[in-house]
Coordinates of C-alpha atoms and ligand atoms in Angstrom, one line a residue:
X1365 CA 118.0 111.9 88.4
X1366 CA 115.6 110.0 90.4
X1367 CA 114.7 108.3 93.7
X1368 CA 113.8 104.6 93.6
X1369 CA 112.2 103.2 96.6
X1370 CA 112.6 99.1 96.2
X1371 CA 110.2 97.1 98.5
X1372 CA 108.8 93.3 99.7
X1373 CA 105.4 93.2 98.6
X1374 CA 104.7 89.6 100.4
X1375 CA 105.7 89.1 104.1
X1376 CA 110.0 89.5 103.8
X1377 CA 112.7 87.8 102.1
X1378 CA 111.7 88.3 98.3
X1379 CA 114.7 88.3 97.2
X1380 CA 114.9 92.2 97.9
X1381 CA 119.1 91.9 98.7
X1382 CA 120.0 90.4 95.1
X1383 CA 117.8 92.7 93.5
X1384 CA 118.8 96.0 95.4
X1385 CA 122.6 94.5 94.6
X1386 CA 121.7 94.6 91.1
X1387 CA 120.5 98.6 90.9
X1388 CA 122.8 99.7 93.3
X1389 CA 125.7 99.6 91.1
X1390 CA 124.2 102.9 89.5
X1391 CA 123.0 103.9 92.4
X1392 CA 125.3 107.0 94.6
X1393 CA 123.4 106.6 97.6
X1394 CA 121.6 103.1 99.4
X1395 CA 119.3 104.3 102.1
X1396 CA 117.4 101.9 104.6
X1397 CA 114.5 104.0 105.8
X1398 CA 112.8 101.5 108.4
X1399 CA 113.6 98.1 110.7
X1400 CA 116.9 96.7 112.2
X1401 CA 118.7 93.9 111.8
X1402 CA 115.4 91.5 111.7
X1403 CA 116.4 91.7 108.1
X1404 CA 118.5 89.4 106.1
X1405 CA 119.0 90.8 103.0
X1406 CA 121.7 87.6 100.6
X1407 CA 123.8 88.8 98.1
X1408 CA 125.7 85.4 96.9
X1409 CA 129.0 87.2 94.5
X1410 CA 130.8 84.1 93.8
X1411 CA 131.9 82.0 96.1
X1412 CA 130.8 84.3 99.1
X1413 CA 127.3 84.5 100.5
X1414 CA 126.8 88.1 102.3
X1415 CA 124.2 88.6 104.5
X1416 CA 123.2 92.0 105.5
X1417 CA 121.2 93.2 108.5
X1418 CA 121.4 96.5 109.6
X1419 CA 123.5 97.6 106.8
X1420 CA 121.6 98.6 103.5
X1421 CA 123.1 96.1 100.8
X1422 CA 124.6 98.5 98.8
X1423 CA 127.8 98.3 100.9
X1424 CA 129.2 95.6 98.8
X1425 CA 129.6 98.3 95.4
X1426 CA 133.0 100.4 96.6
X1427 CA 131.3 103.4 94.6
X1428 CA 127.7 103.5 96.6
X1429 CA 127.9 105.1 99.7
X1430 CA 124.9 104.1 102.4
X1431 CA 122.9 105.4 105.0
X1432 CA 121.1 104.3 107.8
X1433 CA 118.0 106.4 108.2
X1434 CA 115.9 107.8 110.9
X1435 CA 113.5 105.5 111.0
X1436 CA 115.7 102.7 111.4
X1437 CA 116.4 101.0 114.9
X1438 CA 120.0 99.8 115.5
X1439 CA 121.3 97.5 117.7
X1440 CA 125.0 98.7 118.4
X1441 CA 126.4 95.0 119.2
X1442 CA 125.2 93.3 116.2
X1443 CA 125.6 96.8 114.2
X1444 CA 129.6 96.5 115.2
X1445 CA 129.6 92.8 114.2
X1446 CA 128.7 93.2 110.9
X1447 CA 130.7 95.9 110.2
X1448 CA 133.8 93.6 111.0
X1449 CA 132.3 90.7 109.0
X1450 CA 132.4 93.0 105.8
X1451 CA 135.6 94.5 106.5
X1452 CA 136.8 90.7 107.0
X1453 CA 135.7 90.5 103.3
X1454 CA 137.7 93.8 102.5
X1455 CA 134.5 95.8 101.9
X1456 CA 135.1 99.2 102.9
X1457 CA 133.1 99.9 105.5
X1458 CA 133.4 103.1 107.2
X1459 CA 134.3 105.1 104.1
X1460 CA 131.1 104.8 102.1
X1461 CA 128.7 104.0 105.7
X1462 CA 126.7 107.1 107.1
X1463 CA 123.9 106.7 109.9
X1464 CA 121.7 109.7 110.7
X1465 CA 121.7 110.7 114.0
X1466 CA 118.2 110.5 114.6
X1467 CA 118.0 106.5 114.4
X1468 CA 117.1 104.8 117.7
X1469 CA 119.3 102.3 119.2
X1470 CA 118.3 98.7 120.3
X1471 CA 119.5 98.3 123.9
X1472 CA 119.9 95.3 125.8
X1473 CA 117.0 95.3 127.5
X1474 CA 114.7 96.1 124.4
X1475 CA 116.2 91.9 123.5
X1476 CA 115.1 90.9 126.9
X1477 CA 112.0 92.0 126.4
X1478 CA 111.4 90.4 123.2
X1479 CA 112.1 87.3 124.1
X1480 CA 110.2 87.4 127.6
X1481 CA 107.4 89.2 126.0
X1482 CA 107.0 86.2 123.4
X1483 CA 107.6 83.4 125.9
X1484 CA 104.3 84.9 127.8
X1485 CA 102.6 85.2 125.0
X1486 CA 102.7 81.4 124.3
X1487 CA 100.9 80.0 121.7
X1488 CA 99.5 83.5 120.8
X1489 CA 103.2 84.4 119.9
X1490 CA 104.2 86.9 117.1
X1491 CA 107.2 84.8 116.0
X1492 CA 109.8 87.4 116.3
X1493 CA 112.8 87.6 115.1
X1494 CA 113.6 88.5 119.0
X1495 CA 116.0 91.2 118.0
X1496 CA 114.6 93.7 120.3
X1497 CA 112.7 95.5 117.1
X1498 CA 109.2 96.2 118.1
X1499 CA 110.7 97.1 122.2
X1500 CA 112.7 99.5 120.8
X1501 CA 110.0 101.0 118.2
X1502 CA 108.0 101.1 121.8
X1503 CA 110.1 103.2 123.3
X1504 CA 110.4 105.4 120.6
X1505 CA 107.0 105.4 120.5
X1506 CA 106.5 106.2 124.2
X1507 CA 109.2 109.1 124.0
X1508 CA 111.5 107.3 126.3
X1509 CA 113.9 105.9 123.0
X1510 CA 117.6 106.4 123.1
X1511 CA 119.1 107.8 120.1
X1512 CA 122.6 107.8 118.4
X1513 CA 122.6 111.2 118.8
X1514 CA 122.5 110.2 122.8
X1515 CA 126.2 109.1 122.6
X1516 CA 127.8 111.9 121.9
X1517 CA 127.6 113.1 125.8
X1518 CA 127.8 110.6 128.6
X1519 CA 126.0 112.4 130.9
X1520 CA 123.0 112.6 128.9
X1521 CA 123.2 108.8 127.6
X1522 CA 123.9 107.9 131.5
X1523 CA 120.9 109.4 132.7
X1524 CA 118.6 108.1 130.3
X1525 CA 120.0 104.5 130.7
X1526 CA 119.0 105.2 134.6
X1527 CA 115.6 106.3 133.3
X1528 CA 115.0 103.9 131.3
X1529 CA 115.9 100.6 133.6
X1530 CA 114.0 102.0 136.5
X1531 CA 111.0 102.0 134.6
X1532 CA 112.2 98.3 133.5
X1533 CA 113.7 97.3 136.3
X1534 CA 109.8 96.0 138.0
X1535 CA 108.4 95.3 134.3
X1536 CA 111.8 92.3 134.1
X1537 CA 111.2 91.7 138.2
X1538 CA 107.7 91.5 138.8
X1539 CA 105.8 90.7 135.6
X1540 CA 108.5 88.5 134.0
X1541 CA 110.3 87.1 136.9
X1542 CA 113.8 87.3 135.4
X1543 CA 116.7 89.6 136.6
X1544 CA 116.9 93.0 135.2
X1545 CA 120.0 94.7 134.3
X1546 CA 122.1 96.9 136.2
X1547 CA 122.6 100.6 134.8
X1548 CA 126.5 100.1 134.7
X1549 CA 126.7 96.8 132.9
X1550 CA 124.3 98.1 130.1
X1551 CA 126.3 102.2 130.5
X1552 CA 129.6 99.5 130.0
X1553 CA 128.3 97.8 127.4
X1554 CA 126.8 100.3 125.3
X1555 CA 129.4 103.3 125.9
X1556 CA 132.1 101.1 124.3
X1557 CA 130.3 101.7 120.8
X1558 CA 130.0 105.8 121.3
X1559 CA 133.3 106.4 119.3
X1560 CA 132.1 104.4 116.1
X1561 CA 128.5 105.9 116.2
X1562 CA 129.9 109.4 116.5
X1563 CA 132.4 108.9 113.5
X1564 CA 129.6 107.6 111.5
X1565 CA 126.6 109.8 112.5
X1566 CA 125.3 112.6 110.2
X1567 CA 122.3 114.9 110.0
X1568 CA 120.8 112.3 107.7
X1569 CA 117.6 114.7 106.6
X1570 CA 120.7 117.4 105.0
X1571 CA 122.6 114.2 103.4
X1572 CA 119.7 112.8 101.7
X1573 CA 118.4 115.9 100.6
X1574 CA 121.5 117.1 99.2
X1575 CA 121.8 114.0 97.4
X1576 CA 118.3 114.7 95.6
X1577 CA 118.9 118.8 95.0
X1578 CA 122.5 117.4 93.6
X1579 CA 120.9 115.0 91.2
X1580 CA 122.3 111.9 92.5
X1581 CA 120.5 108.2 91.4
X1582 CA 119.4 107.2 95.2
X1583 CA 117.7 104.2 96.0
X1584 CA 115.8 103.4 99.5
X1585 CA 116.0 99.9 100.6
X1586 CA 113.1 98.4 102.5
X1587 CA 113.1 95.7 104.6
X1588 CA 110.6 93.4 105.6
X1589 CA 107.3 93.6 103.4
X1590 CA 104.4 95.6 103.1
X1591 CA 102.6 92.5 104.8
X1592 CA 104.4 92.9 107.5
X1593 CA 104.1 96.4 107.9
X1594 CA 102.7 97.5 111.2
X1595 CA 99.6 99.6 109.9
X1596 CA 98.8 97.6 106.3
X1597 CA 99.9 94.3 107.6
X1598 CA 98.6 91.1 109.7
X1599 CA 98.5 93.1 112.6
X1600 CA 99.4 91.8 115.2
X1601 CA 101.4 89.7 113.0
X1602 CA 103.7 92.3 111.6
X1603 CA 107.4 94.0 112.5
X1604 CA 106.5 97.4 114.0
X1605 CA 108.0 100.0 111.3
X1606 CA 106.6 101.0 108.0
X1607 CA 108.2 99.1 104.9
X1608 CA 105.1 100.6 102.5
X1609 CA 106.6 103.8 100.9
X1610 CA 104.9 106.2 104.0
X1611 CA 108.6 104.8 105.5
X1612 CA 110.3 106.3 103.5
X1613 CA 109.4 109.9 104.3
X1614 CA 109.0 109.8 108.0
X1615 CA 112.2 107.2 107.6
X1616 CA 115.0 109.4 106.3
X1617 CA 113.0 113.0 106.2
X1618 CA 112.1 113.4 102.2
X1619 CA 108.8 115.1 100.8
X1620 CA 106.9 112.4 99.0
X1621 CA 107.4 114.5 95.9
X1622 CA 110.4 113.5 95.9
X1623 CA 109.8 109.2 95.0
X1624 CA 110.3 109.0 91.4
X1625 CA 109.8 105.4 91.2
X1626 CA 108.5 102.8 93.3
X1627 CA 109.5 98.9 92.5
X1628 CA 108.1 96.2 94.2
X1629 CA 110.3 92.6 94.5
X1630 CA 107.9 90.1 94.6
X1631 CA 108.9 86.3 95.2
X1632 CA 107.6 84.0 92.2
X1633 CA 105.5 82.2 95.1
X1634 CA 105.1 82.9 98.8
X1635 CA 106.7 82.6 102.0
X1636 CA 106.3 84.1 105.6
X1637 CA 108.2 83.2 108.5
X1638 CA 106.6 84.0 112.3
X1639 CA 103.1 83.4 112.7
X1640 CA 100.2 84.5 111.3
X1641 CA 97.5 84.0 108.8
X1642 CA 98.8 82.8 105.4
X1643 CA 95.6 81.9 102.9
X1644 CA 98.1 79.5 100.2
X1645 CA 100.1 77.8 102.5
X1646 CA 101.4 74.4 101.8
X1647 CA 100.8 72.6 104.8
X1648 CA 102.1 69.0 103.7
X1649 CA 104.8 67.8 101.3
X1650 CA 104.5 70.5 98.6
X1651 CA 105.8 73.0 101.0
X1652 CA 108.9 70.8 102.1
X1653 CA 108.9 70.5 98.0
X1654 CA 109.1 74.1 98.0
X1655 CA 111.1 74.9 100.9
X1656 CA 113.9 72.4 100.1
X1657 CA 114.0 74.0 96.1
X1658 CA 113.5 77.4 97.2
X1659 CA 116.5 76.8 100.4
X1660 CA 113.4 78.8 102.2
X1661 CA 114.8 79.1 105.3
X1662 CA 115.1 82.2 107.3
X1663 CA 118.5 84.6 106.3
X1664 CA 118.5 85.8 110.2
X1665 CA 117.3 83.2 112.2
X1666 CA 117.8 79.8 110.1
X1667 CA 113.9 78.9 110.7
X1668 CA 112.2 77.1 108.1
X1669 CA 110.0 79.5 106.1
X1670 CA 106.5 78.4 105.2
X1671 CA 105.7 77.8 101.8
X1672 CA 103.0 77.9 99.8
X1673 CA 102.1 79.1 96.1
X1674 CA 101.4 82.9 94.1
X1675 CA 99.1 84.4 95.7
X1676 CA 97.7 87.4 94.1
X1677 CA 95.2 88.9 96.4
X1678 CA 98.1 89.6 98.4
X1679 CA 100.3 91.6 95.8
X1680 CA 97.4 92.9 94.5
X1681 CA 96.7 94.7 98.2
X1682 CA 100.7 95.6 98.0
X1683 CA 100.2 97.1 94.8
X1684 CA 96.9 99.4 95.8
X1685 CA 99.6 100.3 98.7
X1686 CA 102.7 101.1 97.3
X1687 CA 101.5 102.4 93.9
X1688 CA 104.1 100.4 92.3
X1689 CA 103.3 99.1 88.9
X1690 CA 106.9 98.1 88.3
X1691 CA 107.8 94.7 89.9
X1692 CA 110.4 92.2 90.1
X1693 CA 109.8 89.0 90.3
X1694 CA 112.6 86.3 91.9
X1695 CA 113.2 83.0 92.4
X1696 CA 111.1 81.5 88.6
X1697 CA 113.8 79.0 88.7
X1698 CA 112.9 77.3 92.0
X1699 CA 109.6 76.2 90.0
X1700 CA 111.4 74.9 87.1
X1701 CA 111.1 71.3 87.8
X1702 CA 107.5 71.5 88.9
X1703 CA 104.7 69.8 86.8
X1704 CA 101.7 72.3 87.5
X1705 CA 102.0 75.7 89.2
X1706 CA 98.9 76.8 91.1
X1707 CA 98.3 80.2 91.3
X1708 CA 95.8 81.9 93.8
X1709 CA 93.6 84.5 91.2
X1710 CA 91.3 85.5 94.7
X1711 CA 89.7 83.7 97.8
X1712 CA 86.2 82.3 98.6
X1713 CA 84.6 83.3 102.0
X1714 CA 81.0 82.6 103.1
X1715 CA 80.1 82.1 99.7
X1716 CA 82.1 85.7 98.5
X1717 CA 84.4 86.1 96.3
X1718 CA 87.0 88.1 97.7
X1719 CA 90.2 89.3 95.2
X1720 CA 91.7 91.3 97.4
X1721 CA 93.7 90.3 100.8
X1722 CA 91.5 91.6 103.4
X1723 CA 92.1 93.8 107.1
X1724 CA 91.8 91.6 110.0
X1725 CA 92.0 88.4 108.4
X1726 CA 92.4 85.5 111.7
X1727 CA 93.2 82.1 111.5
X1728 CA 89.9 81.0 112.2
X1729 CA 88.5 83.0 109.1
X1730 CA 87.8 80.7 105.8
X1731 CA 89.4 82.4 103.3
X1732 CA 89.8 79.3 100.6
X1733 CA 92.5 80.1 98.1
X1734 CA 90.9 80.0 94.4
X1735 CA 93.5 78.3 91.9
X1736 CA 94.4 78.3 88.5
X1737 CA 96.8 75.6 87.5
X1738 CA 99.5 76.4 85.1
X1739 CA 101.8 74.2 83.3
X1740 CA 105.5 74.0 84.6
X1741 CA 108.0 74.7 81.8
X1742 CA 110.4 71.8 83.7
X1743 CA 113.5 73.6 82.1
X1744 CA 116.3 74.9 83.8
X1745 CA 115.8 78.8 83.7
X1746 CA 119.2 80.1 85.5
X1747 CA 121.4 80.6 82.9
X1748 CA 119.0 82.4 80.6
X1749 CA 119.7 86.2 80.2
X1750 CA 116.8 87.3 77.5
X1751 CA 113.5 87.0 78.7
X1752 CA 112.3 85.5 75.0
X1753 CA 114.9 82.7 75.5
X1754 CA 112.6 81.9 78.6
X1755 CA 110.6 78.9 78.1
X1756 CA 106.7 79.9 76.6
X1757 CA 105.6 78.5 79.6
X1758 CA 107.2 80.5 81.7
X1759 CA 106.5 83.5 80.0
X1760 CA 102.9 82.9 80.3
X1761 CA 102.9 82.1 84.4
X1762 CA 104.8 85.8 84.1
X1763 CA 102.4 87.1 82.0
X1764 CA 99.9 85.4 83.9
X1765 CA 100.9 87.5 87.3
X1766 CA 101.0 90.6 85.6
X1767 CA 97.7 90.6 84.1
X1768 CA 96.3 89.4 87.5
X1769 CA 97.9 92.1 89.4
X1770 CA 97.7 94.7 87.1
X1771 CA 101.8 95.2 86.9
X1772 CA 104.8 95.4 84.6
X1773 CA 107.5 92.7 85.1
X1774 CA 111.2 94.9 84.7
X1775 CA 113.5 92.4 85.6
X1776 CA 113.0 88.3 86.6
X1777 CA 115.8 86.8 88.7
X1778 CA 116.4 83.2 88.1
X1779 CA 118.8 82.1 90.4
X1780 CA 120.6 83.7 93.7
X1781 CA 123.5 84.7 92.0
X1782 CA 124.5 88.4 91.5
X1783 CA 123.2 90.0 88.5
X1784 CA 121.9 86.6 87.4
X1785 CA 118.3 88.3 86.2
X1786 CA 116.7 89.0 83.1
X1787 CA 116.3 92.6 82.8
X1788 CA 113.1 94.4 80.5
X1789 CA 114.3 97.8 80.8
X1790 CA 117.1 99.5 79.7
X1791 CA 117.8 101.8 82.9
X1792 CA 116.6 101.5 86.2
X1793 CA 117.5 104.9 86.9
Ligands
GDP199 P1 115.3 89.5 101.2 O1 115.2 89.6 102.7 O2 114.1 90.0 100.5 O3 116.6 90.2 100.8 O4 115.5 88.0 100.9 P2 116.5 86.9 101.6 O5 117.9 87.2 101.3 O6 116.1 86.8 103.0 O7 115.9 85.6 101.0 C1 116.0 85.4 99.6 C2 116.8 84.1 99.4 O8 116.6 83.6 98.1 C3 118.3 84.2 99.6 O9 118.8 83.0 100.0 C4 118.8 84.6 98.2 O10 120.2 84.2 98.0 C5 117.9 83.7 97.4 N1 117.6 84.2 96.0 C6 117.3 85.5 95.6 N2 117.0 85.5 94.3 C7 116.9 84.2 93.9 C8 116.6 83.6 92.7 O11 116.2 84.3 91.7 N3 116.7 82.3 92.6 C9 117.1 81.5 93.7 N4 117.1 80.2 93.5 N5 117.4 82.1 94.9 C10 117.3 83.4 95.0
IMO200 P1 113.7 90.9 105.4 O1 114.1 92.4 105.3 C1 110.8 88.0 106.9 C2 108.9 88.9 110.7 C3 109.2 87.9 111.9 C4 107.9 88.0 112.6 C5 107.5 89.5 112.5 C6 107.9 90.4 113.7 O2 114.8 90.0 105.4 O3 112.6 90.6 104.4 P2 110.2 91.4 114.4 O4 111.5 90.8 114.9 O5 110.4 92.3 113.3 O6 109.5 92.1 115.6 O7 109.3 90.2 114.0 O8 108.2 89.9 111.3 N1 110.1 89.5 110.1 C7 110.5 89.1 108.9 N2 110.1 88.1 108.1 N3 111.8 88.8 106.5 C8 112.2 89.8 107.3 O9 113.0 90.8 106.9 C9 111.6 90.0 108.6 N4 111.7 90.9 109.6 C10 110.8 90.5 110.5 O10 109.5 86.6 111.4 O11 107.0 87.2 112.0
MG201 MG1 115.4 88.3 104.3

């Protein structure tokens, strides 16, 4: 049975929740390979709106049991709150939630530095989601990271807390000017969480394999997008894990022979939140148009998203990435009241024309979106189930993003509701 790795091929918040909600139901295992809880993954089941951070969204099917991999960075606090919110709900948490071992936590002071890191930067800020994310992924990086693993003996943790803040202690002080934190608040404040992380932690690597040698239909979660991915992205625009299918190996500890199927969820236009470059943004009232159909605003830190139309350069790029020729495509109903659609087929630069996203792409750069203008279909998609019940016109803008980036539609979401989605094939496993 196979492994299905589902990922954002824009910059985040495709829509990746509702349609990860949709496969996990046949799914035994969700895994989330990379990132924290920058990600806001909405499930909307009813009357409730769930929004998942740290926790891959297959939590909310009683039958799927999850795992938070390797590669993920977890920030205890937030980690503990949203296991109550969901327990609140009378999702069972702690029964079907595994986290490997080998995960790095997000301390305290890794959110510090976020936030003092992009106050300094000023205007050249990242726009963060000032979790602590990229600090964290530093440390790990560095080889001074503290892992779950760390809580199961306090002497160990204790010393590496002392470590760590005496190497922040004149970084905060000096550089930053603000107060750092003293070892025994963040010992206190941490320690308190070393009883749930041991319950939960596992030797992901065996779980995950197990799963695959006993057949079992798993499916790997990314967050973010491969836009924002910290080798293939905007750099320095990006988060600072791997949500391009790489992730996935070095994130819970597969063989890459082991992917059976990659899908890409890809929103029916585009939206980034944070800075950087962003070719077919809507700078003026089309992108409030946008952002007030589309509700674009962010699932983690309520900021507006920017808006701004299909741009295939940038899927295409995803695509050459990720391999995927499977994608999903959410959110056709936000254009249903629209009388043209543009779509961006490639850019013009310096007289070039350039059809795929390029490296190293800077504001200052002239990359000027080339459009095609489709016709809106102005009918209300959401209720539809069949994709030949779809109006023609909006077959053809799907039709038209497949043939530009050269991949198969397998299921269109029109609306945020669960399992509202039009599904082209007959198993996903
Ligand atoms: P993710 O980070 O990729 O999981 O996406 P987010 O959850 O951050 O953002 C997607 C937003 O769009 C959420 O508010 C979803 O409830 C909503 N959404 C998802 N699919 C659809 C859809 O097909 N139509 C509409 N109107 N909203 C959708
Ligand atoms: P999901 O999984 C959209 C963006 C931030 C910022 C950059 C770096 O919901 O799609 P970070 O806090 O990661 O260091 O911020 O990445 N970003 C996201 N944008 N969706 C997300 O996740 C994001 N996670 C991070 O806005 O530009
Ligand atoms: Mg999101």
């Amino acid at each position: 049975m196979p492994l299905i790795v589902l990922l954002g091929c824009q910059w985040g918040d495709e829509g990746k929740g509702k349609i990860v909600d949709l496969i996990a139901k046949e799914a035994d295992l969700v895994a989330r390979y990379q990132g924290g809880n920058n990600a806001g993954h909405t499930v909307v089941i009813d009357d409730a709106t769930f929004i998942l951070h740290t926790i891959p969204t297959g939590i909310l099917h009683p039958e799927t049991k999850c795992l938070l991999g390797n590669g993920m960075v977890i920030d205890p606090e937030a980690f503990s709150k949203e296991i109550k919110e969901l327990e609140q709900h009378g999702i069972a948490v702690d029964t079907n939630l595994m986290i490997s071992e080998t995960a790095h936590l997000v301390m305290p002071y890794h959110k510090l530095l976020d936030l003092v890191q992009e106050k300094k930067r000023g205007k050249g800020k990242i726009g963060t989601t000032g979790r602590g994310i990229g600090c964290s992924y530093g440390d790990k990086v560095t080889r001074q990271g503290i892992r779950v693993l760390d809580l199961r003996n306090k002497d160990r943790f204790v010393k590496k807390v002392q470590a760590n803040l005496e190497f922040y202690k004149p970084l905060f002080e000096q550089i930053y000017s603000t107060n750092s934190f003293a070892a025994d608040d963040i010992i206190q404040r941490v320690w308190k969480y070393a009883d749930m992380f041991n319950s939960l932690a596992v030797d992901g690597v065996s779980v995950i394999n197990q799963y695959i040698e006993q057949g079992k239909n798993i499916m790997c979660e990314g967050a973010q997008g491969i836009h924002l991915d910290i080798d293939f992205g905007t750099y320095p625009y990006v988060t600072s894990s791997n949500p391009s299918p790489g992730g996935v190996c070095t994130g819970l500890g597969i063989s890459p022979t082991k992917i059976d199927r990659i899908f890409g969820v890809v929103k029916a236009y585009t939206t980034r939140v944070g800075e950087g470059p962003f070719p077919t943004e809507l700078t003026m009232e089309q992108g409030d148009n946008l952002r007030k159909l589309g509700s674009e605003y962010g699932a983690t830190t309520g900021r507006p998203r920017r808006c701004g139309w299909f741009d295939a350069p940038l899927v295409r790029r995803a695509i050459q990435i990720s391999g995927t020729r499977e994608v999903a495509i959410t959110k056709l109903d936000v254009l249903d009241t629209l009388d043209t659609i543009n779509v961006c087929t490639a850019y013009r630069c310096n007289g070039r024309t350039v059809d795929i996203f390029p490296f190293g792409i800077d504001a200052d750069d002239n990359y000027e979106p080339i459009y095609e203008e489709l016709p809106g279909w102005k009918t209300c998609t959401e209720d539809i189930t069949d994709f030949d019940a779809l109006p023609e016109k909006a077959k053809a803008y799907l039709h038209k993003i497949e043939e530009l980036i050269s991949a198969k539609v397998i299921t269109v979401s029109v609306s945020p509701k669960r399992g509202k989605c039009i599904t082209l094939i007959d198993h996903f496993f």
